[in-house]
Coordinates of C-alpha atoms in Angstrom, one line a residue:
Chain L
M19 CA 136.0 204.5 -146.7
E20 CA 137.3 205.0 -143.0
S21 CA 134.7 207.5 -142.4
I22 CA 131.8 205.5 -143.2
V23 CA 133.5 202.5 -140.7
L24 CA 133.3 205.7 -138.2
S25 CA 130.0 206.8 -138.8
Y26 CA 128.7 203.5 -139.0
L27 CA 130.5 203.3 -135.0
K28 CA 128.8 206.2 -134.0
A29 CA 125.3 206.0 -135.1
F30 CA 126.1 202.0 -133.2
L31 CA 127.1 203.6 -129.9
V32 CA 124.8 206.8 -129.3
G33 CA 121.7 204.6 -130.5
G34 CA 122.8 202.0 -127.8
C35 CA 123.6 204.8 -125.2
I36 CA 119.5 205.9 -126.1
C37 CA 118.5 202.8 -126.0
T38 CA 120.2 201.5 -122.6
L39 CA 119.0 205.1 -121.3
A40 CA 115.6 204.2 -121.9
Q41 CA 116.1 200.0 -120.3
L42 CA 117.4 201.8 -117.1
L43 CA 114.5 203.3 -116.4
I44 CA 112.5 200.7 -117.2
N45 CA 114.2 198.5 -114.3
Y46 CA 114.9 201.6 -112.1
T47 CA 111.9 203.2 -111.7
K48 CA 107.8 202.3 -112.3
I49 CA 107.9 204.3 -115.4
T50 CA 106.0 202.2 -118.0
A51 CA 107.4 202.0 -121.7
G52 CA 104.5 203.5 -122.9
K53 CA 105.7 207.1 -120.9
I54 CA 109.1 206.4 -121.4
L55 CA 108.2 206.9 -125.4
V56 CA 106.9 210.0 -124.5
C57 CA 109.2 211.5 -122.3
F58 CA 112.2 210.8 -124.6
M59 CA 110.3 212.0 -127.5
L60 CA 109.7 215.3 -125.4
G61 CA 113.3 215.6 -124.2
G62 CA 114.3 215.6 -127.7
V63 CA 112.4 218.3 -128.5
V64 CA 113.1 220.2 -125.5
L65 CA 117.3 219.6 -126.3
Q66 CA 116.0 220.8 -130.1
A67 CA 115.0 224.0 -129.1
F68 CA 117.8 224.9 -127.4
G69 CA 119.7 224.0 -130.4
I70 CA 120.8 220.9 -128.7
Y71 CA 119.9 218.1 -130.7
E72 CA 121.4 218.9 -133.6
Y73 CA 124.8 218.4 -133.0
L74 CA 124.2 215.1 -132.2
V75 CA 122.2 214.2 -135.6
D76 CA 126.0 215.5 -136.9
F77 CA 127.9 213.3 -134.8
A78 CA 125.9 210.4 -135.1
G79 CA 123.5 210.3 -138.1
S80 CA 121.2 207.8 -137.4
G81 CA 122.3 206.8 -134.0
A82 CA 120.4 210.1 -133.0
T83 CA 117.4 210.4 -135.7
V84 CA 116.7 206.9 -135.3
P85 CA 115.6 206.2 -131.3
I86 CA 112.2 208.0 -130.8
S87 CA 113.9 210.9 -129.7
G88 CA 115.1 211.7 -133.1
F89 CA 111.1 212.0 -133.7
G90 CA 111.0 215.1 -131.2
Y91 CA 113.8 216.1 -132.7
L92 CA 112.1 216.2 -136.1
L93 CA 108.9 217.7 -134.5
A94 CA 110.8 221.0 -132.6
N95 CA 113.1 221.3 -136.1
G96 CA 109.5 221.7 -138.3
A97 CA 108.3 224.3 -135.8
I98 CA 111.8 226.3 -135.6
K99 CA 111.8 226.6 -139.0
G100 CA 108.2 227.0 -139.8
A101 CA 108.2 230.1 -136.9
R102 CA 110.4 232.1 -139.6
E103 CA 107.8 231.8 -141.9
G104 CA 104.8 233.1 -140.0
L105 CA 102.3 231.9 -137.2
L106 CA 101.0 229.4 -139.3
G107 CA 104.3 227.8 -139.7
A108 CA 105.2 227.9 -136.3
L109 CA 102.0 226.1 -135.5
T110 CA 101.8 223.4 -138.1
G111 CA 106.1 223.0 -138.7
G112 CA 106.6 220.6 -136.7
L113 CA 103.6 218.0 -138.2
K114 CA 104.5 218.9 -141.0
S115 CA 108.2 217.7 -141.2
A116 CA 106.6 214.5 -138.8
S117 CA 103.9 214.1 -141.4
A118 CA 106.4 211.1 -144.1
G119 CA 106.5 209.1 -140.8
I120 CA 103.1 208.9 -139.7
T121 CA 101.4 208.9 -143.0
A122 CA 104.0 205.7 -143.4
A123 CA 103.0 204.6 -140.0
T124 CA 98.9 204.5 -140.8
I125 CA 99.1 203.6 -144.2
F126 CA 101.8 200.4 -143.7
S127 CA 99.7 199.3 -140.2
F128 CA 96.2 199.6 -142.8
L129 CA 98.0 197.6 -145.4
N130 CA 99.1 195.3 -142.4
A131 CA 96.2 194.6 -140.5
L132 CA 94.4 193.6 -144.1
I133 CA 97.1 191.1 -144.5
F134 CA 98.0 189.5 -141.2
K135 CA 96.6 188.5 -138.2
P136 CA 97.7 188.2 -134.8
K137 CA 99.6 184.8 -134.5
S138 CA 99.1 182.7 -131.6
K139 CA 102.3 183.0 -128.8
I140 CA 103.8 180.3 -126.9
N141 CA 106.1 182.1 -125.2
Chain J
M7 CA 77.1 183.2 -87.6
K8 CA 77.9 180.7 -90.1
R9 CA 80.8 180.9 -92.0
I10 CA 81.1 177.2 -92.8
L11 CA 79.0 175.5 -95.6
E12 CA 78.2 171.9 -94.9
F13 CA 76.8 169.5 -97.3
K14 CA 75.4 166.8 -95.4
K15 CA 74.0 164.9 -98.5
T16 CA 77.3 165.2 -100.3
P17 CA 76.7 166.1 -103.6
K18 CA 79.2 164.4 -106.4
I19 CA 81.2 165.5 -109.0
V20 CA 80.2 162.8 -111.1
H21 CA 82.0 163.7 -114.1
T22 CA 84.3 166.0 -115.6
A23 CA 86.1 167.3 -119.0
T24 CA 88.7 169.6 -119.9
I25 CA 89.7 171.1 -123.3
C26 CA 93.3 173.0 -123.3
G27 CA 95.5 175.1 -125.6
P28 CA 99.1 173.5 -127.5
K29 CA 101.3 174.8 -124.5
E30 CA 99.2 173.7 -121.5
A31 CA 99.2 170.7 -123.7
Q32 CA 102.8 170.4 -123.7
G33 CA 102.8 170.7 -119.9
N34 CA 102.8 168.4 -117.0
L35 CA 99.3 167.2 -117.3
G36 CA 98.8 167.4 -120.7
K37 CA 97.9 163.4 -120.6
Y38 CA 95.5 163.9 -118.1
I39 CA 93.4 166.5 -120.5
D40 CA 90.6 165.2 -122.5
K41 CA 91.6 167.2 -125.7
H42 CA 94.8 169.5 -127.1
L43 CA 94.0 171.9 -129.9
S44 CA 96.8 172.2 -132.4
D45 CA 96.6 175.6 -132.8
D46 CA 94.9 178.8 -130.4
Y47 CA 92.6 179.9 -133.1
N48 CA 90.7 176.1 -132.8
D49 CA 89.6 176.1 -136.7
E50 CA 87.7 179.9 -135.9
K51 CA 88.3 183.6 -137.2
N52 CA 89.2 185.0 -133.9
F53 CA 90.2 184.4 -130.3
E54 CA 86.9 184.9 -128.7
R55 CA 85.1 182.1 -130.9
A56 CA 88.3 180.1 -129.9
E57 CA 87.4 180.4 -125.9
R58 CA 83.5 180.1 -127.2
K59 CA 84.7 177.3 -128.9
M60 CA 86.8 175.2 -125.7
L61 CA 84.0 175.9 -123.1
S62 CA 81.3 174.8 -125.5
Y63 CA 83.7 171.4 -126.0
A64 CA 84.0 171.3 -122.5
I65 CA 80.2 171.6 -121.9
K66 CA 79.1 169.0 -124.5
S67 CA 81.6 166.5 -123.6
V68 CA 81.1 166.6 -119.8
V69 CA 77.2 165.6 -120.8
E70 CA 78.0 163.5 -123.3
K71 CA 80.1 161.4 -120.6
S72 CA 77.1 161.6 -117.9
G73 CA 74.6 159.3 -121.0
K74 CA 72.0 162.3 -120.2
D75 CA 70.8 164.9 -122.8
M76 CA 71.3 168.6 -122.8
N77 CA 67.2 168.3 -121.8
E78 CA 68.0 167.1 -118.7
I79 CA 70.7 169.5 -117.3
D80 CA 68.8 171.4 -115.1
L81 CA 71.2 174.2 -114.6
Y82 CA 74.5 175.6 -115.5
I83 CA 76.2 177.8 -113.7
G84 CA 80.4 179.2 -115.2
G85 CA 81.9 182.3 -116.1
D86 CA 84.8 183.3 -117.7
L87 CA 87.1 187.0 -118.2
L88 CA 85.7 188.4 -121.0
N89 CA 83.7 191.0 -120.4
Q90 CA 80.3 190.4 -119.6
I91 CA 80.9 187.2 -119.7
I92 CA 80.5 186.5 -123.1
S93 CA 81.8 182.8 -123.6
S94 CA 80.1 181.4 -120.9
S95 CA 76.5 183.0 -121.9
F96 CA 76.6 182.3 -125.5
C97 CA 77.2 178.8 -124.9
A98 CA 74.6 178.5 -122.7
R99 CA 72.6 180.0 -125.7
E100 CA 74.2 176.9 -128.1
Y101 CA 72.8 174.5 -125.8
S102 CA 69.6 176.6 -124.4
L103 CA 71.0 175.6 -120.9
P104 CA 69.1 177.7 -117.8
F105 CA 72.4 180.1 -117.0
L106 CA 73.4 181.3 -113.8
G107 CA 76.4 183.7 -114.9
V108 CA 78.8 184.5 -112.2
Y109 CA 82.5 186.1 -111.9
T110 CA 85.1 186.1 -108.9
A111 CA 87.7 186.3 -112.0
C112 CA 89.9 183.1 -111.5
A113 CA 87.9 181.6 -108.6
T114 CA 84.3 181.4 -110.7
M115 CA 85.1 177.5 -111.3
A116 CA 85.1 177.5 -107.1
E117 CA 82.0 180.4 -107.5
S118 CA 80.1 178.2 -109.7
M119 CA 81.1 174.7 -108.0
I120 CA 79.6 176.2 -104.6
I121 CA 76.5 177.5 -105.3
G122 CA 75.6 174.3 -107.7
A123 CA 76.5 172.0 -104.9
S124 CA 74.3 174.5 -102.7
L125 CA 71.2 173.8 -104.8
V126 CA 71.8 169.9 -105.6
E127 CA 71.9 169.7 -101.9
A128 CA 68.9 171.6 -101.5
G129 CA 66.8 169.0 -104.1
L130 CA 66.3 171.9 -105.2
I131 CA 67.9 171.1 -108.5
D132 CA 69.1 167.4 -109.8
N133 CA 72.0 168.2 -112.6
C134 CA 73.8 170.7 -112.2
I135 CA 77.0 171.7 -114.7
C136 CA 79.9 174.3 -113.3
A137 CA 82.1 175.0 -116.2
T138 CA 85.0 178.0 -116.7
C139 CA 87.5 178.7 -119.4
S140 CA 90.5 181.5 -120.1
H141 CA 92.2 182.5 -123.3
F142 CA 95.5 183.8 -123.2
S143 CA 95.3 185.5 -126.5
T144 CA 91.5 186.9 -125.6
A145 CA 93.2 188.2 -122.3
E146 CA 96.1 189.4 -122.8
R147 CA 94.1 191.6 -125.1
Q148 CA 91.8 192.7 -122.5
Y149 CA 94.4 193.2 -120.0
R150 CA 97.3 194.0 -121.1
F151 CA 99.0 194.8 -125.0
P152 CA 97.9 193.2 -128.3
L153 CA 99.9 189.9 -129.0
E154 CA 102.3 191.5 -131.4
Q155 CA 103.9 194.7 -129.5
G156 CA 107.4 194.1 -128.5
T157 CA 107.0 194.5 -124.7
T158 CA 109.1 193.2 -122.1
R159 CA 107.4 190.8 -120.1
P160 CA 108.3 191.4 -116.0
P161 CA 109.6 188.1 -114.2
Q162 CA 107.2 188.2 -112.0
S163 CA 104.2 187.7 -114.4
Q164 CA 102.0 184.9 -115.1
W165 CA 100.8 183.8 -118.2
T166 CA 97.4 182.9 -118.9
V167 CA 96.2 179.3 -119.3
T168 CA 94.2 178.5 -122.8
G169 CA 91.8 175.7 -121.7
A170 CA 88.4 174.9 -120.0
G171 CA 87.2 172.7 -117.5
A172 CA 83.3 171.7 -117.1
N173 CA 82.1 169.5 -114.0
M174 CA 78.5 168.0 -113.3
I175 CA 77.3 168.2 -109.6
S176 CA 74.3 165.3 -109.0
L177 CA 73.5 163.5 -106.0
S178 CA 75.0 160.3 -106.7
N179 CA 76.9 157.0 -105.3
T180 CA 79.9 157.4 -107.3
G181 CA 82.3 160.5 -107.5
V182 CA 83.9 162.9 -105.4
A183 CA 82.2 164.7 -102.9
I184 CA 81.8 168.0 -101.9
R185 CA 81.4 168.2 -98.2
R186 CA 82.5 171.5 -97.3
A187 CA 82.7 174.8 -98.7
L188 CA 83.7 178.5 -97.4
V189 CA 82.7 181.5 -99.5
G190 CA 85.9 183.9 -99.2
R191 CA 86.0 187.7 -98.1
V192 CA 87.2 190.4 -100.3
I193 CA 90.7 190.9 -98.7
D194 CA 92.8 193.8 -100.4
Y195 CA 96.6 194.2 -98.5
G196 CA 97.4 197.6 -101.1
V197 CA 99.6 195.1 -104.4
I198 CA 98.8 197.5 -107.0
D199 CA 101.2 196.3 -109.2
V200 CA 98.8 194.5 -112.5
N201 CA 101.5 192.3 -113.1
N202 CA 101.7 190.9 -109.8
M203 CA 98.8 189.0 -109.7
G204 CA 100.0 186.1 -107.0
A205 CA 100.8 188.9 -104.2
A206 CA 97.5 190.7 -104.9
M207 CA 95.5 187.1 -104.3
A208 CA 98.3 185.2 -101.4
P209 CA 96.1 187.3 -98.6
A210 CA 93.0 186.6 -99.6
V211 CA 94.1 182.6 -99.4
A212 CA 95.7 183.0 -96.0
H213 CA 92.3 184.9 -95.2
S214 CA 90.3 182.2 -96.2
L215 CA 92.4 179.4 -94.4
I216 CA 93.0 180.4 -91.3
E217 CA 89.2 181.4 -90.8
F218 CA 88.2 177.7 -92.1
F219 CA 90.5 175.8 -89.9
D220 CA 89.9 177.9 -87.2
E221 CA 85.9 177.2 -87.5
T222 CA 86.6 173.3 -88.5
K223 CA 89.2 173.1 -86.2
V224 CA 90.7 170.8 -89.0
L225 CA 94.5 170.9 -89.1
P226 CA 96.4 171.4 -92.6
S227 CA 98.0 167.9 -91.9
D228 CA 94.6 166.3 -92.3
Y229 CA 94.5 167.1 -95.7
N230 CA 96.6 164.9 -98.9
L231 CA 96.7 168.1 -101.0
I232 CA 95.8 172.2 -100.6
L233 CA 95.5 173.0 -104.0
T234 CA 95.1 176.5 -105.2
G235 CA 93.8 178.3 -107.6
D236 CA 96.6 180.7 -109.8
L237 CA 99.3 181.8 -107.8
G238 CA 101.8 181.0 -109.0
T239 CA 105.2 180.2 -108.6
L240 CA 105.8 183.8 -106.4
G241 CA 102.2 184.1 -105.2
S242 CA 102.9 180.4 -103.5
R243 CA 106.2 181.5 -101.9
I244 CA 104.2 185.0 -100.3
F245 CA 101.0 183.3 -99.2
K246 CA 103.4 180.6 -97.2
E247 CA 105.0 183.3 -95.7
V248 CA 101.7 184.8 -95.1
I249 CA 100.2 182.4 -93.6
K250 CA 103.1 181.4 -91.1
K251 CA 102.3 184.7 -89.5
G252 CA 98.1 183.5 -89.0
G253 CA 99.5 180.4 -87.1
Y254 CA 99.5 178.2 -89.8
S255 CA 101.9 175.7 -92.3
V256 CA 101.4 174.1 -95.2
D257 CA 104.8 173.7 -96.3
E258 CA 104.0 170.5 -96.0
N259 CA 100.5 169.8 -98.7
H260 CA 100.6 172.6 -100.6
V261 CA 100.5 172.8 -104.6
D262 CA 99.3 175.6 -106.5
C263 CA 97.2 174.7 -110.1
G264 CA 99.6 177.4 -111.5
E265 CA 102.8 175.7 -111.0
L266 CA 101.7 172.1 -112.2
I267 CA 100.3 173.4 -115.1
Y268 CA 103.7 174.6 -117.0
N269 CA 106.5 173.0 -117.2
M270 CA 109.0 175.2 -115.2
E271 CA 111.6 175.7 -117.4
E272 CA 109.1 176.6 -120.2
K273 CA 109.2 180.8 -120.4
E274 CA 105.7 181.8 -118.7
Y275 CA 107.7 182.9 -115.1
Q276 CA 105.8 182.3 -112.3
G277 CA 103.3 179.7 -113.5
G278 CA 99.9 179.9 -114.8
S279 CA 96.8 181.5 -114.3
G280 CA 93.4 182.7 -115.6
A281 CA 89.7 181.2 -114.6
G282 CA 91.2 178.3 -116.9
C283 CA 94.2 177.3 -114.8
S284 CA 92.4 176.0 -111.6
A285 CA 89.6 174.3 -114.4
V286 CA 91.9 172.6 -116.1
V287 CA 94.0 171.2 -113.0
F288 CA 91.3 170.1 -111.1
N289 CA 88.9 168.4 -113.6
S290 CA 91.8 166.9 -115.4
Y291 CA 94.8 165.5 -112.6
I292 CA 93.3 166.2 -109.4
Y293 CA 89.9 165.0 -110.0
K294 CA 91.1 161.4 -111.3
K295 CA 93.8 161.3 -108.6
L296 CA 90.9 161.8 -106.0
L297 CA 88.2 158.9 -108.5
C298 CA 91.2 156.4 -107.8
G299 CA 91.8 157.0 -104.2
E300 CA 95.0 158.1 -104.4
Y301 CA 94.0 161.3 -102.5
K302 CA 91.4 160.5 -99.9
R303 CA 90.7 164.6 -98.7
I304 CA 91.6 167.8 -100.2
L305 CA 91.0 171.6 -100.3
F306 CA 90.3 173.3 -103.4
I307 CA 91.2 176.6 -103.2
P308 CA 90.8 178.7 -106.6
T309 CA 91.2 182.5 -106.0
G310 CA 90.9 185.4 -108.0
A311 CA 92.1 188.9 -108.5
L312 CA 89.3 191.0 -108.6
L313 CA 91.0 194.1 -110.9
S314 CA 89.2 195.4 -114.2
T315 CA 91.3 197.8 -116.5
T316 CA 89.4 200.4 -115.2
S317 CA 90.2 200.4 -111.7
S318 CA 94.1 199.8 -112.3
Q319 CA 94.3 202.6 -114.9
Q320 CA 92.8 204.9 -112.0
G321 CA 95.1 203.6 -109.3
E322 CA 92.9 201.6 -107.5
S323 CA 94.9 198.6 -105.7
I324 CA 93.9 195.2 -106.5
P325 CA 91.6 193.0 -104.0
G326 CA 91.7 189.3 -103.7
I327 CA 89.2 186.3 -103.0
A328 CA 89.6 182.9 -102.7
H329 CA 86.8 179.7 -101.9
I330 CA 87.4 177.1 -100.1
I331 CA 85.9 173.2 -101.1
E332 CA 86.8 170.6 -99.3
L333 CA 86.4 167.3 -101.6
G334 CA 87.2 163.3 -100.2
V335 CA 85.8 160.2 -101.5
Chain H
M29 CA 88.6 186.4 -89.1
N30 CA 88.4 190.0 -90.3
K31 CA 91.1 191.5 -88.7
K32 CA 94.6 191.6 -91.2
I33 CA 97.6 189.0 -90.7
M34 CA 99.9 192.1 -91.2
S35 CA 99.5 195.7 -92.3
N36 CA 99.8 196.5 -95.6
E37 CA 102.9 198.0 -95.4
Q38 CA 104.6 195.3 -93.9
Y39 CA 103.0 192.9 -96.7
L40 CA 104.2 195.4 -99.3
K41 CA 107.7 195.3 -98.0
L42 CA 107.7 191.2 -97.5
V43 CA 106.2 191.0 -101.4
S44 CA 109.4 193.7 -102.9
D45 CA 111.7 191.6 -101.1
I46 CA 110.7 188.4 -102.1
T47 CA 109.9 189.5 -106.1
P48 CA 112.8 188.4 -108.7
K49 CA 114.2 191.4 -110.2
T50 CA 114.7 191.4 -114.1
N51 CA 118.2 190.6 -114.5
E52 CA 119.9 194.2 -114.9
K53 CA 123.2 193.4 -117.2
R54 CA 121.6 191.2 -119.5
S55 CA 118.5 193.7 -119.9
L56 CA 120.7 196.6 -120.2
L57 CA 123.5 194.7 -122.9
S58 CA 120.4 193.3 -124.9
S59 CA 118.9 197.0 -125.0
F60 CA 122.4 198.2 -126.1
L61 CA 123.3 195.8 -128.5
V62 CA 119.9 195.5 -130.3
G63 CA 119.1 199.7 -130.0
G64 CA 122.6 199.8 -131.6
F65 CA 122.0 197.8 -134.3
I66 CA 118.3 199.2 -135.5
C67 CA 120.5 202.8 -135.8
S68 CA 123.1 201.1 -137.9
I69 CA 120.8 199.3 -140.3
G70 CA 119.1 202.7 -140.2
Q71 CA 122.6 204.1 -140.7
F72 CA 123.0 201.9 -143.7
I73 CA 120.2 202.9 -145.3
R74 CA 121.0 206.4 -145.0
Y75 CA 124.2 205.8 -147.0
F76 CA 121.6 203.8 -149.5
F77 CA 119.3 206.7 -150.1
M78 CA 122.3 209.4 -150.0
L79 CA 124.7 207.5 -152.9
V80 CA 122.0 205.7 -154.8
F81 CA 118.9 208.5 -155.9
K82 CA 121.3 211.5 -153.8
M83 CA 118.9 212.6 -151.4
H84 CA 120.2 215.0 -148.2
G85 CA 118.7 217.1 -145.5
D86 CA 115.1 216.2 -144.8
E87 CA 114.2 214.4 -147.4
L88 CA 116.8 212.3 -146.7
A89 CA 115.6 212.1 -143.1
S90 CA 112.2 211.4 -144.1
A91 CA 113.2 208.5 -146.2
T92 CA 115.0 206.8 -143.7
S93 CA 112.6 206.7 -141.1
V94 CA 110.1 205.6 -144.2
V95 CA 111.8 202.3 -144.6
L96 CA 111.9 201.4 -141.0
I97 CA 109.0 201.7 -140.1
F98 CA 108.0 199.4 -143.2
L99 CA 110.7 196.7 -141.3
G100 CA 108.9 197.8 -138.3
I101 CA 105.2 197.2 -139.4
L102 CA 106.6 194.2 -141.9
L103 CA 108.4 192.0 -138.7
T104 CA 105.0 192.9 -136.7
G105 CA 103.3 191.3 -139.0
L106 CA 104.8 188.2 -139.6
G107 CA 104.9 188.2 -135.7
V108 CA 108.8 188.4 -134.8
Y109 CA 109.1 191.7 -133.7
D110 CA 107.4 191.0 -130.3
R111 CA 110.1 188.1 -130.0
I112 CA 112.9 191.0 -130.1
G113 CA 110.9 192.9 -128.0
K114 CA 110.8 190.4 -125.8
R115 CA 114.9 190.1 -125.2
A116 CA 115.4 193.7 -126.1
G117 CA 113.0 195.3 -124.0
G118 CA 114.8 199.3 -123.9
G119 CA 116.4 198.3 -127.4
S120 CA 113.4 197.5 -129.3
I121 CA 110.8 200.0 -127.9
V122 CA 112.5 203.2 -128.4
P123 CA 113.7 203.1 -132.0
I124 CA 111.3 204.5 -134.6
T125 CA 110.4 200.7 -135.1
G126 CA 109.1 200.3 -131.7
F127 CA 106.9 203.4 -132.4
A128 CA 105.9 201.2 -136.2
N129 CA 104.9 198.4 -134.2
S130 CA 103.2 200.2 -131.2
V131 CA 100.7 201.4 -134.2
A132 CA 100.7 198.1 -136.0
S133 CA 100.0 195.6 -133.6
P134 CA 96.8 196.8 -132.2
A135 CA 95.4 197.9 -135.4
M136 CA 95.8 194.0 -136.2
E137 CA 94.4 193.1 -132.7
F138 CA 91.5 195.1 -133.0
A139 CA 91.1 194.5 -137.0
S140 CA 88.4 191.6 -135.8
E141 CA 86.1 194.4 -134.3
G142 CA 85.6 195.9 -138.1
F143 CA 88.0 198.2 -139.7
V144 CA 86.0 202.0 -138.4
Y145 CA 85.9 200.7 -134.9
G146 CA 88.5 198.0 -134.6
L147 CA 91.6 198.6 -136.5
A148 CA 91.1 202.7 -137.4
A149 CA 90.2 203.5 -133.7
K150 CA 92.0 201.4 -131.8
M151 CA 95.2 202.4 -134.0
F152 CA 96.8 204.8 -132.3
V153 CA 95.4 203.3 -128.9
V154 CA 99.5 202.9 -128.3
A155 CA 100.9 206.0 -130.2
G156 CA 98.6 208.3 -129.9
P157 CA 100.1 209.8 -126.6
I158 CA 103.3 210.2 -128.7
I159 CA 101.4 212.3 -131.0
V160 CA 99.4 214.6 -129.4
Y161 CA 102.5 215.5 -126.8
G162 CA 104.9 215.6 -130.0
V163 CA 102.5 218.1 -131.5
S164 CA 101.5 220.2 -128.7
A165 CA 105.4 220.6 -128.0
S166 CA 106.5 221.4 -131.2
A167 CA 103.3 224.2 -131.3
I168 CA 104.7 225.6 -128.1
V169 CA 108.3 225.9 -129.5
G170 CA 107.4 227.4 -132.7
L171 CA 105.4 230.2 -130.9
I172 CA 108.4 230.9 -128.3
Y173 CA 110.6 231.2 -131.9
Y174 CA 108.3 233.0 -133.2
F175 CA 107.2 235.6 -130.2
F176 CA 110.7 236.0 -129.2
G177 CA 112.3 235.8 -132.6
L178 CA 115.2 233.7 -131.6

């Protein structure tokens, strides 16, 4: 039980810190949100390429996988695993491991757009 | 060189009509605006149609108020913020009005009024309608992000006014007189922040006003009101600093339409913007105050930021423009 | 009056002196809290799939993100996510729910321009770069591992 509480705490702290780092960049640089997302995702790819990000995943669980850098980790991890199977695997492994997320985002977004219309905004 | 347009026959703004969205209706000027929408969709299936319907209402309403028939309207001059000014041209189609489409972003109201007054002054036409509009939801998606995207609005940003305003210009004994005008130059001080429109347009207002004061030898204190278009709170502060460096102070009587339209404790940061902002504020509250004689002489200075999404993506700075119209009773 | 009142540099300095700054402490705090909260929900879903469906490894990670993506898109459709985003900044942009929001919101917005050129073509107008650079970067990593046998 204690380990579960601790794992929530670690997820909260690590995830919160990654998001705060993004907010720091938004506040202090002229980088737009879209570019920050790309940078964080690439950060995850690079860290995992050196085998570092998986330690963070082991430590914080969802705190490391839920932020967009976790998406980068997933891509890099897939590519590394794929590389053991051959050249084709090296090229496709990344997208293969990210396929669940991209498929979910595409299908749910499609259905969502059929059901809902944008709301008018008052503030 | 002739910089000041003198209207010796003083064409009059004989009627005005305005309509606004629910947020604007709750603002300071809500009770002066003819019609309020309860919903931004305006019973249409998309926001573009909603915007067009507002403009269409404003045009129809101003013609009805004049007691004239659509056939008696010689010209409709107008523009809006949507690509290829579709709101305006589609309204002209609806009423089959002779149409001149114009665009200087949020200064479009002034551009239409200057052209309209000139043609009426010259006796080339009798009755001219000038109208513009904007809609928060159409502008937001064209210039910024999809409505439902979770982005933070930076503190210097403004809120596009949902609304439309129309007026009719004719030679008449009643109404508000258009006395003089100055067509602004396009001024650029290198602002590239697309969220800071006020800063992009402030120098244009200063340039136009200094030129106007120098040419006409009048002083800011000769006016009850110097009403800028949509500089917003921040833009107004910057403008007052800049014009002081140019040798004039307007601290006493400057007001901005963007500051007037919303109650500033609402969360739209620096106030209203958009072509509809000056159109709604002028054609409702200000027009009524002029008509009842509370204001004798004012300067109306709609301001425009002449950028496109392409130009800003390519890193170009934002040029501004400000046209001046002197009005009186 | 063709002459400038001040130089561009002087003007831009005046502008940046007057322009208000984002409230730093509040924006950082809300990013931290909202970001942490979303990750904790992720952790909850993770435990749920682990304990109830006995999932593990890649399957567990995928299932967790699919649920979070669903929630992000549902909140977008209900018109709630943009309100969270307005206050939370980085806290709601960076988690996978923010990615989902950036896919769902243009699709909704441009649905009025038709199924093909509106909804579908504009769906990845914001999130596209993440996929483009993500897939490219992963292919580079894969090639490096393949050729250098790391």
